[in-house]
Tab-separated table of N, CA, C and O in Angstrom:
chain	number	residue	atom	x	y	z
A	19	UNK	N	-1.593	-27.223	21.344
A	19	UNK	CA	-0.337	-26.286	20.988
A	19	UNK	C	-0.758	-25.955	19.325
A	19	UNK	O	-0.191	-24.899	19.292
A	20	UNK	N	-1.239	-26.623	18.392
A	20	UNK	CA	-0.792	-26.423	17.599
A	20	UNK	C	0.358	-27.234	16.371
A	20	UNK	O	0.923	-28.363	17.177
A	21	UNK	N	0.210	-27.142	15.355
A	21	UNK	CA	1.541	-28.063	14.914
A	21	UNK	C	2.401	-28.138	14.520
A	21	UNK	O	3.212	-26.093	14.337
A	22	UNK	N	3.526	-28.879	14.688
A	22	UNK	CA	4.790	-28.277	14.605
A	22	UNK	C	5.599	-28.941	13.356
A	22	UNK	O	5.520	-30.461	12.792
A	23	UNK	N	6.821	-28.304	11.896
A	23	UNK	CA	6.875	-29.191	11.518
A	23	UNK	C	8.160	-29.814	12.329
A	23	UNK	O	8.140	-30.429	13.163
A	24	UNK	N	9.015	-30.259	11.091
A	24	UNK	CA	10.329	-31.260	11.879
A	24	UNK	C	11.290	-30.318	12.702
A	24	UNK	O	11.864	-31.604	13.619
A	25	UNK	N	11.843	-29.695	12.439
A	25	UNK	CA	12.497	-28.978	13.632
A	25	UNK	C	11.673	-28.280	14.511
A	25	UNK	O	12.019	-26.926	15.196
A	26	UNK	N	10.553	-28.311	15.021
A	26	UNK	CA	10.060	-27.994	15.975
A	26	UNK	C	9.103	-26.780	15.901
A	26	UNK	O	9.254	-26.208	16.586
A	27	UNK	N	9.680	-26.891	14.593
A	27	UNK	CA	8.561	-25.326	14.537
A	27	UNK	C	7.243	-25.360	14.235
A	27	UNK	O	6.815	-25.918	13.402
A	28	UNK	N	7.008	-24.028	14.834
A	28	UNK	CA	4.980	-24.181	14.466
A	28	UNK	C	4.919	-23.752	13.052
A	28	UNK	O	5.852	-23.165	12.461
A	29	UNK	N	3.203	-24.193	12.845
A	29	UNK	CA	3.530	-24.215	10.934
A	29	UNK	C	1.914	-23.571	11.201
A	29	UNK	O	1.323	-24.187	12.003
A	30	UNK	N	2.058	-22.910	10.424
A	30	UNK	CA	0.659	-21.822	10.102
A	30	UNK	C	-0.113	-22.655	8.844
A	30	UNK	O	0.752	-22.482	7.257
A	31	UNK	N	-1.185	-21.753	8.746
A	31	UNK	CA	-1.510	-21.987	7.796
A	31	UNK	C	-2.120	-20.361	6.907
A	31	UNK	O	-1.684	-20.034	7.876
A	32	UNK	N	-1.759	-21.058	4.929
A	32	UNK	CA	-1.834	-19.188	5.098
A	32	UNK	C	-2.789	-18.822	5.834
A	32	UNK	O	-2.860	-17.464	5.746
A	33	UNK	N	-4.683	-19.040	6.107
A	33	UNK	CA	-5.557	-18.282	6.890
A	33	UNK	C	-4.522	-17.898	8.102
A	33	UNK	O	-5.505	-17.035	8.655
A	34	UNK	N	-4.096	-18.323	8.675
A	34	UNK	CA	-3.796	-18.187	9.994
A	34	UNK	C	-2.685	-17.076	9.924
A	34	UNK	O	-2.615	-16.637	10.785
A	35	UNK	N	-2.247	-16.717	8.962
A	35	UNK	CA	-0.559	-15.613	8.876
A	35	UNK	C	-1.175	-14.559	8.965
A	35	UNK	O	-1.860	-13.546	8.565
A	36	UNK	N	-0.249	-13.386	10.348
A	36	UNK	CA	-0.748	-12.159	10.022
A	36	UNK	C	0.424	-11.633	9.791
A	36	UNK	O	1.862	-11.633	9.987
A	37	UNK	N	-0.009	-10.778	9.296
A	37	UNK	CA	1.197	-9.838	9.024
A	37	UNK	C	1.562	-8.256	9.393
A	37	UNK	O	0.056	-7.855	9.573
A	38	UNK	N	2.475	-7.882	9.870
A	38	UNK	CA	2.332	-6.549	10.845
A	38	UNK	C	2.207	-7.204	12.263
A	38	UNK	O	2.482	-7.740	12.865
A	39	UNK	N	2.711	-5.115	12.634
A	39	UNK	CA	2.550	-5.558	14.403
A	39	UNK	C	0.653	-5.582	14.432
A	39	UNK	O	0.129	-4.780	14.540
A	40	UNK	N	0.179	-6.269	14.802
A	40	UNK	CA	-1.210	-6.224	15.248
A	40	UNK	C	-1.281	-5.106	16.278
A	40	UNK	O	-1.445	-4.397	17.502
A	41	UNK	N	-2.656	-4.734	15.899
A	41	UNK	CA	-3.526	-2.868	16.021
A	41	UNK	C	-2.552	-1.994	16.305
A	41	UNK	O	-2.992	-1.207	16.733
A	42	UNK	N	-1.852	-2.197	15.507
A	42	UNK	CA	-0.808	-1.524	15.237
A	42	UNK	C	-1.449	-0.078	14.553
A	42	UNK	O	-0.679	1.175	14.715
A	43	UNK	N	-2.149	-0.488	13.587
A	43	UNK	CA	-2.054	0.699	12.679
A	43	UNK	C	-2.862	1.541	13.543
A	43	UNK	O	-3.233	2.167	13.344
A	44	UNK	N	-4.642	0.637	14.298
A	44	UNK	CA	-5.298	1.034	15.411
A	44	UNK	C	-4.337	2.125	15.815
A	44	UNK	O	-5.429	3.279	16.222
A	45	UNK	N	-3.880	1.967	16.689
A	45	UNK	CA	-3.140	2.336	17.370
A	45	UNK	C	-2.681	4.204	17.083
A	45	UNK	O	-3.106	4.850	17.661
A	46	UNK	N	-2.327	3.833	15.686
A	46	UNK	CA	-0.966	5.427	15.335
A	46	UNK	C	-2.528	5.914	14.928
A	46	UNK	O	-2.606	6.527	15.017
A	47	UNK	N	-3.289	4.880	14.076
A	47	UNK	CA	-4.799	6.268	13.436
A	47	UNK	C	-5.142	6.858	15.428
A	47	UNK	O	-5.558	8.169	14.890
A	48	UNK	N	-5.769	5.947	15.947
A	48	UNK	CA	-5.958	7.254	17.294
A	48	UNK	C	-5.024	7.796	18.082
A	48	UNK	O	-5.430	9.003	17.957
A	49	UNK	N	-3.894	8.125	17.973
A	49	UNK	CA	-3.281	8.608	18.418
A	49	UNK	C	-2.437	9.849	17.141
A	49	UNK	O	-2.625	11.968	17.450
A	50	UNK	N	-2.958	9.922	15.775
A	50	UNK	CA	-2.638	10.409	14.816
A	50	UNK	C	-3.530	10.099	13.391
A	50	UNK	O	-2.922	10.561	12.601
A	51	UNK	N	-4.392	10.933	14.302
A	51	UNK	CA	-6.168	10.913	13.263
A	51	UNK	C	-5.373	11.062	11.973
A	51	UNK	O	-6.339	11.168	11.355
A	52	UNK	N	-5.209	12.432	11.465
A	52	UNK	CA	-5.006	12.946	10.779
A	52	UNK	C	-4.139	11.912	9.381
A	52	UNK	O	-4.016	12.936	8.097
A	53	UNK	N	-3.027	11.579	10.221
A	53	UNK	CA	-2.734	10.167	9.219
A	53	UNK	C	-4.053	9.745	8.167
A	53	UNK	O	-3.270	9.125	6.801
A	54	UNK	N	-4.538	9.481	8.165
A	54	UNK	CA	-6.301	9.323	7.666
A	54	UNK	C	-7.171	10.004	6.847
A	54	UNK	O	-7.897	9.784	7.111
A	55	UNK	N	-6.893	11.077	6.623
A	55	UNK	CA	-7.108	11.676	5.256
A	55	UNK	C	-7.317	11.457	3.744
A	55	UNK	O	-6.294	10.789	3.595
A	56	UNK	N	-8.394	12.071	3.316
A	56	UNK	CA	-8.086	11.705	1.383
A	56	UNK	C	-7.183	12.871	0.889
A	56	UNK	O	-7.130	13.920	1.962
A	57	UNK	N	-6.610	12.332	0.077
A	57	UNK	CA	-6.283	13.916	-0.580
A	57	UNK	C	-7.021	14.492	-1.438
A	57	UNK	O	-7.233	13.818	-2.316
A	58	UNK	N	-6.450	14.908	-1.274
A	58	UNK	CA	-6.402	16.628	-2.429
A	58	UNK	C	-5.834	17.620	-2.877
A	58	UNK	O	-4.734	17.461	-3.173
A	59	UNK	N	-6.263	18.039	-3.877
A	59	UNK	CA	-5.279	18.902	-4.830
A	59	UNK	C	-4.495	19.805	-3.997
A	59	UNK	O	-3.320	20.534	-4.010
A	60	UNK	N	-4.855	20.220	-2.715
A	60	UNK	CA	-4.500	21.502	-1.601
A	60	UNK	C	-2.928	20.714	-1.095
A	60	UNK	O	-2.668	21.273	-0.721
A	61	UNK	N	-3.213	19.427	-0.723
A	61	UNK	CA	-1.731	18.872	-0.114
A	61	UNK	C	-1.143	18.580	-1.040
A	61	UNK	O	-0.500	18.387	-1.785
A	62	UNK	N	0.510	19.218	-0.488
A	62	UNK	CA	1.269	18.978	-0.799
A	62	UNK	C	2.733	18.074	0.126
A	62	UNK	O	2.669	18.608	1.050
A	63	UNK	N	3.615	17.385	-0.424
A	63	UNK	CA	3.974	16.613	0.109
A	63	UNK	C	5.776	16.421	-0.636
A	63	UNK	O	6.112	16.498	-1.760
A	64	UNK	N	6.784	16.996	0.615
A	64	UNK	CA	8.312	16.939	-0.302
A	64	UNK	C	8.554	15.025	-0.678
A	64	UNK	O	9.336	15.342	-1.526
A	65	UNK	N	8.218	14.812	0.551
A	65	UNK	CA	8.802	13.106	0.690
A	65	UNK	C	7.991	11.952	0.760
A	65	UNK	O	7.187	12.642	1.790
A	66	UNK	N	7.888	11.322	-0.038
A	66	UNK	CA	7.433	10.097	-0.014
A	66	UNK	C	7.687	8.556	0.613
A	66	UNK	O	8.963	8.500	-0.254
A	67	UNK	N	7.608	7.846	1.287
A	67	UNK	CA	8.766	6.887	2.158
A	67	UNK	C	6.852	5.496	1.979
A	67	UNK	O	5.990	5.570	2.020
A	68	UNK	N	7.637	4.859	1.109
A	68	UNK	CA	6.530	3.490	1.232
A	68	UNK	C	7.735	2.536	1.388
A	68	UNK	O	8.662	1.488	1.212
A	69	UNK	N	6.836	1.406	1.918
A	69	UNK	CA	7.869	0.169	2.587
A	69	UNK	C	6.596	-0.958	1.725
A	69	UNK	O	6.195	-0.676	1.556
A	70	UNK	N	7.631	-1.159	0.942
A	70	UNK	CA	7.014	-2.019	-0.154
A	70	UNK	C	7.229	-3.585	-0.014
A	70	UNK	O	6.952	-3.990	-0.724
A	71	UNK	N	7.039	-3.741	1.024
A	71	UNK	CA	7.028	-5.099	1.473
A	71	UNK	C	5.409	-6.527	1.840
A	71	UNK	O	4.848	-6.691	1.110
A	72	UNK	N	4.692	-4.706	1.018
A	72	UNK	CA	2.899	-5.025	1.757
A	72	UNK	C	3.041	-4.563	-0.455
A	72	UNK	O	2.120	-5.605	-0.730
A	73	UNK	N	3.303	-4.116	-0.573
A	73	UNK	CA	3.224	-3.880	-1.882
A	73	UNK	C	3.517	-5.010	-2.774
A	73	UNK	O	3.162	-6.181	-3.553
A	74	UNK	N	4.632	-5.465	-2.399
A	74	UNK	CA	5.140	-7.016	-3.020
A	74	UNK	C	4.805	-8.031	-2.931
A	74	UNK	O	4.275	-8.789	-3.958
A	75	UNK	N	4.058	-8.291	-1.483
A	75	UNK	CA	3.308	-9.493	-1.108
A	75	UNK	C	2.143	-9.178	-1.941
A	75	UNK	O	2.080	-10.516	-2.767
A	76	UNK	N	1.162	-8.024	-1.823
A	76	UNK	CA	-0.131	-7.938	-3.352
A	76	UNK	C	0.088	-8.393	-4.025
A	76	UNK	O	-0.668	-9.050	-4.982
A	77	UNK	N	0.931	-7.908	-5.052
A	77	UNK	CA	1.460	-7.582	-6.207
A	77	UNK	C	2.222	-9.457	-7.082
A	77	UNK	O	1.894	-9.253	-7.918
A	78	UNK	N	2.422	-9.606	-6.111
A	78	UNK	CA	2.907	-11.976	-6.636
A	78	UNK	C	1.760	-12.176	-5.787
A	78	UNK	O	1.830	-13.749	-6.301
A	79	UNK	N	1.545	-12.404	-4.958
A	79	UNK	CA	0.089	-13.650	-4.248
A	79	UNK	C	-0.769	-12.880	-3.567
A	79	UNK	O	-0.606	-12.444	-2.475
A	80	UNK	N	-2.005	-12.403	-4.373
A	80	UNK	CA	-3.031	-11.696	-3.359
A	80	UNK	C	-3.924	-12.842	-2.239
A	80	UNK	O	-3.373	-13.963	-2.624
A	81	UNK	N	-3.877	-12.054	-1.298
A	81	UNK	CA	-4.350	-13.296	-0.290
A	81	UNK	C	-6.054	-13.400	-0.528
A	81	UNK	O	-7.285	-13.255	0.330
A	82	UNK	N	-6.507	-13.706	-1.793
A	82	UNK	CA	-8.009	-13.666	-1.974
A	82	UNK	C	-8.357	-14.861	-1.980
A	82	UNK	O	-9.696	-15.063	-2.611
A	83	UNK	N	-7.658	-15.723	-1.833
A	83	UNK	CA	-7.576	-17.456	-2.047
A	83	UNK	C	-7.357	-17.730	-3.790
A	83	UNK	O	-7.246	-18.946	-3.613
A	84	UNK	N	-7.854	-16.819	-4.753
A	84	UNK	CA	-7.253	-17.504	-6.235
A	84	UNK	C	-6.040	-17.412	-6.629
A	84	UNK	O	-5.361	-16.926	-5.990
A	85	UNK	N	-5.216	-18.204	-6.673
A	85	UNK	CA	-4.445	-19.350	-7.246
A	85	UNK	C	-3.794	-18.794	-8.219
A	85	UNK	O	-4.752	-18.753	-9.651
A	86	UNK	N	-2.823	-17.775	-8.593
A	86	UNK	CA	-2.854	-16.910	-9.776
A	86	UNK	C	-1.410	-17.458	-10.218
A	86	UNK	O	-0.465	-16.688	-8.990
A	87	UNK	N	-0.969	-17.961	-11.164
A	87	UNK	CA	1.176	-18.965	-11.905
A	87	UNK	C	1.401	-17.173	-11.885
A	87	UNK	O	0.872	-17.162	-13.619
A	88	UNK	N	2.027	-16.235	-11.884
A	88	UNK	CA	2.824	-15.159	-12.449
A	88	UNK	C	4.193	-15.725	-12.530
A	88	UNK	O	4.336	-15.884	-11.827
A	89	UNK	N	5.008	-14.940	-14.078
A	89	UNK	CA	5.514	-15.352	-14.027
A	89	UNK	C	6.987	-13.979	-13.382
A	89	UNK	O	5.884	-12.993	-13.229
A	90	UNK	N	8.625	-13.962	-12.850
A	90	UNK	CA	8.608	-12.524	-13.089
A	90	UNK	C	8.872	-10.999	-13.852
A	90	UNK	O	8.040	-9.997	-12.210
A	91	UNK	N	8.610	-11.650	-15.128
A	91	UNK	CA	8.295	-10.208	-15.585
A	91	UNK	C	7.168	-9.288	-15.215
A	91	UNK	O	6.605	-8.474	-15.032
A	92	UNK	N	5.932	-10.585	-14.953
A	92	UNK	CA	4.123	-10.140	-14.626
A	92	UNK	C	4.360	-9.013	-13.427
A	92	UNK	O	4.030	-8.389	-13.347
A	93	UNK	N	5.287	-10.278	-12.658
A	93	UNK	CA	4.975	-10.055	-10.823
A	93	UNK	C	5.862	-8.207	-10.509
A	93	UNK	O	5.628	-7.375	-9.955
A	94	UNK	N	6.777	-8.078	-11.325
A	94	UNK	CA	7.019	-6.507	-11.426
A	94	UNK	C	6.287	-5.624	-11.850
A	94	UNK	O	6.915	-4.526	-11.641
A	95	UNK	N	5.775	-5.916	-13.103
A	95	UNK	CA	4.777	-5.080	-13.488
A	95	UNK	C	4.234	-4.744	-12.753
A	95	UNK	O	3.604	-3.431	-12.689
A	96	UNK	N	3.428	-5.029	-12.148
A	96	UNK	CA	2.231	-5.149	-11.020
A	96	UNK	C	2.417	-4.631	-10.151
A	96	UNK	O	2.731	-3.063	-9.677
A	97	UNK	N	4.063	-4.893	-9.322
A	97	UNK	CA	4.434	-3.944	-8.130
A	97	UNK	C	4.536	-2.522	-8.833
A	97	UNK	O	4.652	-1.521	-8.432
A	98	UNK	N	5.605	-2.232	-10.217
A	98	UNK	CA	5.337	-1.064	-11.033
A	98	UNK	C	4.405	-0.471	-11.383
A	98	UNK	O	4.096	1.181	-11.285
A	99	UNK	N	2.858	-0.884	-11.314
A	99	UNK	CA	1.752	-0.432	-12.339
A	99	UNK	C	1.621	0.201	-10.269
A	99	UNK	O	0.895	1.733	-10.496
A	100	UNK	N	1.180	-0.296	-10.015
A	100	UNK	CA	0.826	-0.091	-8.540
A	100	UNK	C	1.552	0.951	-7.597
A	100	UNK	O	1.063	2.144	-6.813
A	101	UNK	N	3.592	1.267	-7.556
A	101	UNK	CA	3.749	2.207	-6.651
A	101	UNK	C	3.915	3.450	-7.959
A	101	UNK	O	4.211	4.454	-7.176
A	102	UNK	N	3.547	3.863	-9.403
A	102	UNK	CA	3.272	4.980	-10.251
A	102	UNK	C	1.643	5.345	-9.730
A	102	UNK	O	2.042	6.470	-10.134
A	103	UNK	N	1.122	4.640	-9.654
A	103	UNK	CA	-0.162	5.096	-9.481
A	103	UNK	C	-0.402	5.638	-7.712
A	103	UNK	O	-0.817	6.819	-7.828
A	104	UNK	N	0.186	4.923	-6.679
A	104	UNK	CA	0.574	5.459	-5.646
A	104	UNK	C	1.276	7.416	-5.920
A	104	UNK	O	1.183	8.086	-4.863
A	105	UNK	N	2.768	6.844	-6.646
A	105	UNK	CA	3.416	8.403	-6.759
A	105	UNK	C	2.446	9.236	-7.198
A	105	UNK	O	2.713	10.632	-6.871
A	106	UNK	N	1.591	8.797	-8.321
A	106	UNK	CA	0.276	9.781	-9.272
A	106	UNK	C	-0.190	10.263	-8.060
A	106	UNK	O	-0.774	11.557	-8.575
A	107	UNK	N	-0.348	10.229	-6.507
A	107	UNK	CA	-1.681	10.230	-6.049
A	107	UNK	C	-1.024	11.777	-4.467
A	107	UNK	O	-1.083	11.851	-4.627
A	108	UNK	N	0.002	10.752	-4.738
A	108	UNK	CA	1.153	11.625	-3.558
A	108	UNK	C	1.396	12.696	-4.250
A	108	UNK	O	1.892	14.260	-3.676
A	109	UNK	N	2.257	12.618	-5.280
A	109	UNK	CA	3.540	13.516	-5.997
A	109	UNK	C	4.711	14.383	-5.310
A	109	UNK	O	4.440	15.623	-4.965
A	110	UNK	N	4.773	13.478	-4.498
A	110	UNK	CA	6.759	13.857	-3.341
A	110	UNK	C	7.162	14.822	-4.646
A	110	UNK	O	7.455	14.359	-5.719
A	111	UNK	N	7.498	16.311	-3.779
A	111	UNK	CA	8.217	16.795	-4.667
A	111	UNK	C	9.629	16.748	-4.521
A	111	UNK	O	10.393	17.092	-5.431
A	112	UNK	N	10.382	15.890	-3.981
A	112	UNK	CA	12.030	15.966	-3.474
A	112	UNK	C	12.149	14.136	-3.417
A	112	UNK	O	13.554	14.089	-4.312
A	113	UNK	N	11.897	13.696	-2.993
A	113	UNK	CA	12.310	12.476	-2.291
A	113	UNK	C	10.376	10.922	-3.342
A	113	UNK	O	9.927	11.127	-2.028
A	114	UNK	N	11.276	10.161	-3.071
A	114	UNK	CA	10.659	8.666	-3.068
A	114	UNK	C	11.452	8.157	-2.557
A	114	UNK	O	12.629	6.983	-3.286
A	115	UNK	N	11.229	7.715	-1.325
A	115	UNK	CA	11.956	6.544	-0.415
A	115	UNK	C	11.751	4.626	-0.715
A	115	UNK	O	9.917	4.860	-0.337
A	116	UNK	N	12.079	3.953	-1.646
A	116	UNK	CA	11.633	3.080	-1.040
A	116	UNK	C	12.100	1.603	-0.609
A	116	UNK	O	12.996	1.234	-0.808
A	117	UNK	N	11.777	1.303	0.435
A	117	UNK	CA	11.919	1.166	1.943
A	117	UNK	C	11.714	-0.339	1.430
A	117	UNK	O	11.351	-1.714	1.247
A	118	UNK	N	12.729	-2.053	1.265
A	118	UNK	CA	12.496	-3.914	1.037
A	118	UNK	C	13.354	-3.602	2.125
A	118	UNK	O	14.824	-3.520	2.806
A	119	UNK	N	13.558	-4.841	2.923
A	119	UNK	CA	13.949	-5.273	3.420
A	119	UNK	C	13.927	-6.987	3.402
A	119	UNK	O	12.693	-7.413	2.370
């Protein structure tokens, strides 16, 4: 059944963590194939909605097995740089919405 901590909750190693909803991206891509297009200068967007959870996670502790000690300023710098990069690619005309939960 797996390991449990002293409170009875399941314990997972970092290699066992699953982020997001399994197979959701595949389902979404098959149902709406146009979401997986390369962007070029002909694409225009009014709004750009970003789920920051993945960005925060990747910029503060990547999953490549390397242990990197970052201070708070370095973490925020990484998050801002990546968000800026995405913004420059998409170039929304009206709204950039950053969702954090």
